[in-house]
Amino acid sequence: MGDEGRVSPLKNFVAGGVAGACLLLAGHPLDTIKVRLQTQPKVPCAQYVIYTGTYDCFRKTVSKEGILGLYKGMGAPLAGVAPMMAISFFGFGLGKQLQQTDPDKPLTHTQIFLSGCLAGVFTTVIVAPGERIKCLLQVQASRGESRYAGPVDCAVRLYKEQGIRSVYKGTVLTLIRDVPSNGLYFLTYECLKNFLTPEGQSVSQLSTPKILLAGGVAGILNWTIALPPDVLKSNFQTAAEGKYKGLVDVLRTLLREEGPKALYKGFNAVFLRAFPANAACFLGFEVALKGLNTLAPSW
């Protein structure tokens, strides 16, 4: 697949950090809406819900908290998203390098998918605690609580109250979400890049609009399979200690109380966010990678 020559995990790492910053700036507001929709309190004996949908959540959040309300909880992912994406692209590059026997021979679809899966494993170490803290901060504002003063306070209190296991609560769910979805994510992007490249041209010469299109579509397909485990993870990570015994209990409870549609809560917010955020992510990556290839070709 592609015309990329020797893969450099180090360049992928640096360019991935730039990609992460671009992704966060473009996508965090709708991520806040997604988490609030997924975790709003259930009221079984009444019809009232805090938010009726994506736009209603956006309107009420801005009305009550201002535009900065959409960026609540951004501190934790801001500290983690750049290194997270750096590690993600590094893992992807490493996976490709390990399977690349000849720089002039393209990798197969399976090899690219497995490289993406490796990226998902690599990122979980950073993602799991960062997402737990992010979700708790996003949800407490919508519930009128003020238990945590910020990301650092949240992390310290979680550690003091329950130990390191509390900080990493939801890790298995994060793996279930991120490993296959990252495989599909990178495979889709690589395939679309090649499909959109005119015959006789190099993939490295792909135009900005086509990079944005490939990245945006990759993001949408990524979340198509990642959303159900993401809903389970968000509920598990923001629930009171002891409410759920594990993954199966979260799934059983949600299906019993709300039905299968509960697994696609926040659907609109996710897909509205997925295209621009991931389009920006891959554009940032490609621009940074081109710069590195010019400035440090021997890396």
XYZ file of C-alpha atoms in Angstrom:
299
model
C 0.000 0.000 0.000
C 1.391 3.333 -0.908
C 4.611 4.895 -1.948
C 6.239 5.875 1.309
C 9.688 4.231 1.332
C 11.383 3.574 4.665
C 9.130 4.058 7.677
C 10.552 6.159 10.533
C 8.790 5.605 13.892
C 10.725 8.578 15.319
C 9.365 10.964 12.688
C 5.917 9.485 13.230
C 6.277 10.223 16.948
C 7.096 13.907 16.451
C 4.516 14.446 13.700
C 1.951 12.555 15.771
C 2.345 15.072 18.593
C 1.439 17.871 16.182
C -1.492 15.785 14.949
C -2.766 15.358 18.500
C -2.793 19.086 19.178
C -4.749 19.684 15.960
C -7.236 16.938 16.824
C -7.915 18.301 20.310
C -8.466 21.902 19.260
C -10.903 20.847 16.550
C -12.761 18.165 18.456
C -12.966 18.812 22.216
C -16.213 20.845 22.292
C -18.206 18.035 20.687
C -16.411 15.496 22.867
C -17.766 17.336 25.911
C -21.276 17.155 24.471
C -20.827 13.450 23.698
C -19.793 12.587 27.262
C -22.611 14.623 28.809
C -25.194 12.925 26.615
C -23.767 9.493 27.399
C -23.668 9.979 31.155
C -26.674 12.172 31.976
C -28.625 10.777 34.962
C -31.335 8.238 34.202
C -34.787 9.061 35.564
C -36.805 5.823 35.177
C -40.064 7.165 36.578
C -40.186 10.413 34.625
C -39.925 11.685 31.096
C -37.590 14.551 31.972
C -33.987 14.393 30.814
C -31.353 17.100 31.127
C -30.521 17.086 27.417
C -32.838 15.999 24.616
C -30.065 15.795 22.017
C -26.821 17.186 20.651
C -28.043 20.702 19.886
C -29.952 20.947 23.176
C -26.818 19.965 25.096
C -24.757 22.513 23.147
C -27.310 25.278 23.760
C -27.687 24.606 27.488
C -23.952 24.247 28.048
C -23.161 27.565 26.360
C -26.117 29.267 28.077
C -25.134 28.159 31.588
C -21.351 27.994 31.363
C -20.397 30.122 28.380
C -18.382 28.959 25.388
C -15.598 27.808 27.710
C -18.024 25.250 29.110
C -17.450 23.281 25.926
C -13.769 23.059 26.841
C -14.332 21.739 30.380
C -11.948 18.934 31.195
C -9.568 19.963 28.434
C -6.598 20.165 30.793
C -6.248 16.401 31.148
C -6.404 15.585 27.433
C -4.282 18.659 26.616
C -1.541 17.183 28.782
C -2.086 13.752 27.295
C -3.362 14.100 23.739
C -0.125 15.263 22.118
C 1.962 12.458 23.660
C -0.962 10.067 23.134
C -1.121 10.723 19.404
C 2.670 10.813 19.243
C 2.726 7.314 20.749
C -0.170 6.242 18.522
C 1.597 7.259 15.324
C 4.865 5.861 16.713
C 3.149 2.520 17.367
C 1.686 2.571 13.871
C 5.067 3.397 12.362
C 6.781 0.719 14.454
C 4.208 -1.865 13.418
C 4.794 -1.007 9.775
C 8.574 -1.043 10.206
C 8.521 -4.471 11.883
C 6.549 -5.907 8.984
C 8.349 -4.027 6.209
C 10.899 -6.355 4.612
C 11.443 -4.148 1.561
C 10.931 -0.327 1.525
C 9.824 -0.558 -2.104
C 7.259 -3.276 -1.433
C 3.853 -2.029 -0.198
C 2.336 -3.478 2.968
C -0.825 -5.543 2.729
C -4.178 -4.444 4.158
C -3.761 -6.954 6.983
C -0.306 -5.632 7.861
C -1.574 -2.052 7.965
C -4.546 -3.082 10.129
C -2.260 -4.916 12.576
C 0.040 -1.879 12.717
C -2.973 0.233 13.667
C -3.970 -2.284 16.346
C -0.479 -1.989 17.836
C -0.976 1.775 17.976
C -4.151 1.176 20.017
C -2.259 -0.961 22.529
C 0.484 1.649 22.885
C -1.889 4.544 23.544
C -3.993 2.836 26.226
C -1.324 3.454 28.874
C -1.851 7.218 28.488
C -5.469 7.251 27.340
C -7.057 5.274 30.174
C -6.216 7.612 33.102
C -6.561 10.749 30.972
C -10.032 9.744 29.784
C -11.149 8.830 33.315
C -10.162 12.275 34.588
C -11.616 14.039 31.540
C -14.970 12.289 31.856
C -15.254 13.026 35.588
C -14.536 16.737 35.042
C -16.924 16.992 32.085
C -19.747 15.277 33.962
C -19.410 17.101 37.292
C -20.041 20.467 35.621
C -23.221 19.245 33.940
C -24.491 17.808 37.246
C -23.845 20.986 39.198
C -21.075 19.387 41.254
C -17.644 20.773 42.101
C -15.837 17.832 43.660
C -12.616 18.275 41.702
C -10.793 21.585 41.225
C -9.049 20.430 38.065
C -7.183 17.574 36.378
C -4.327 17.392 38.891
C -6.690 17.567 41.874
C -8.834 14.855 40.309
C -5.856 12.549 39.713
C -4.467 13.085 43.226
C -7.823 12.447 44.904
C -8.510 9.331 42.857
C -5.102 7.965 43.821
C -5.494 8.826 47.513
C -9.000 7.375 47.745
C -8.634 4.145 45.766
C -5.021 3.842 44.627
C -3.589 3.428 41.135
C -6.384 1.025 40.159
C -8.872 3.883 40.468
C -6.794 6.098 38.172
C -6.721 3.306 35.584
C -10.366 2.308 36.003
C -11.773 1.386 32.602
C -8.475 0.259 31.046
C -9.879 -3.005 29.674
C -12.775 -1.106 28.101
C -10.307 1.346 26.597
C -8.393 -1.553 25.037
C -11.610 -3.065 23.678
C -12.454 0.309 22.164
C -9.069 1.369 20.843
C -7.325 -1.737 19.487
C -9.740 -2.729 16.679
C -10.871 0.839 16.025
C -7.278 2.031 15.570
C -6.663 -0.809 13.161
C -9.635 0.303 11.064
C -8.695 3.973 11.518
C -5.231 3.724 10.007
C -6.245 1.161 7.392
C -9.042 3.428 6.138
C -6.755 6.446 5.952
C -4.006 4.588 4.095
C -6.464 3.021 1.641
C -8.204 6.327 0.929
C -4.889 8.112 0.425
C -3.942 5.594 -2.224
C -7.396 5.647 -3.807
C -7.403 9.456 -4.020
C -3.877 9.709 -5.433
C -3.937 10.253 -9.220
C -2.251 7.541 -11.245
C 1.435 8.195 -11.742
C 1.727 10.492 -8.705
C 3.195 9.857 -5.254
C 0.963 9.623 -2.182
C 3.213 12.257 -0.592
C 1.920 14.772 -3.163
C -1.734 14.359 -2.164
C -3.579 17.692 -1.974
C -4.802 19.211 1.297
C -8.540 18.722 0.543
C -7.939 15.026 -0.195
C -5.925 14.577 3.008
C -8.770 16.207 4.946
C -11.304 13.929 3.254
C -9.297 10.765 3.945
C -8.699 11.748 7.568
C -12.316 12.721 8.171
C -13.723 9.491 6.731
C -11.185 7.462 8.719
C -12.370 9.190 11.877
C -16.018 8.413 11.171
C -15.364 4.707 10.503
C -13.166 4.550 13.587
C -16.021 5.731 15.807
C -18.568 3.502 14.095
C -17.062 0.518 15.891
C -15.609 2.420 18.857
C -18.804 4.104 20.097
C -20.509 1.180 21.923
C -17.437 0.355 24.055
C -16.897 4.111 24.518
C -20.402 4.436 25.995
C -19.686 1.535 28.354
C -16.330 3.069 29.309
C -17.777 6.526 30.016
C -20.518 5.099 32.241
C -18.098 2.798 34.058
C -15.487 5.505 34.643
C -17.946 8.127 35.938
C -20.057 5.801 38.113
C -19.769 5.738 41.896
C -17.390 3.100 43.244
C -19.119 -0.252 43.463
C -22.045 0.581 41.185
C -20.845 -1.767 38.454
C -18.993 -5.045 38.901
C -17.427 -4.870 35.468
C -17.972 -4.659 31.719
C -20.783 -7.225 31.557
C -22.636 -5.530 34.414
C -22.438 -2.114 32.711
C -23.710 -3.609 29.454
C -26.520 -5.530 31.155
C -27.645 -2.486 33.159
C -27.684 -0.139 30.166
C -29.583 -2.609 27.986
C -32.117 -3.268 30.746
C -32.727 0.400 31.553
C -32.482 1.993 28.103
C -32.326 -0.714 25.450
C -29.776 -1.193 22.616
C -29.964 2.483 21.614
C -28.064 3.305 24.813
C -24.902 1.968 23.165
C -25.088 4.743 20.587
C -25.741 7.625 22.966
C -23.968 10.742 21.756
C -24.062 9.401 18.179
C -24.679 12.808 16.582
C -22.010 14.576 18.636
C -19.485 11.835 17.918
C -19.943 11.912 14.178
C -20.126 15.698 13.993
C -16.799 15.757 15.834
C -15.161 12.813 14.088
C -14.801 14.315 10.631
C -13.283 17.748 11.414
C -11.176 16.520 14.338
C -9.572 13.659 12.442
C -9.282 15.634 9.228
C -7.295 18.220 11.217
C -5.318 15.436 12.905
C -4.080 13.816 9.707
C -3.433 17.141 8.004
C -1.297 18.195 10.962
C 0.530 14.876 10.771
C 1.237 15.091 7.048
C 2.414 18.716 7.220
C 4.702 17.961 10.174
C 6.037 14.814 8.497
C 6.876 16.710 5.304
C 8.683 19.309 7.386
C 10.680 16.618 9.181
C 11.560 14.902 5.904
C 12.957 18.225 4.689
C 14.763 19.234 7.898
C 15.943 15.813 9.065
C 15.905 13.375 6.130
C 18.248 10.928 7.893
C 16.013 10.353 10.947
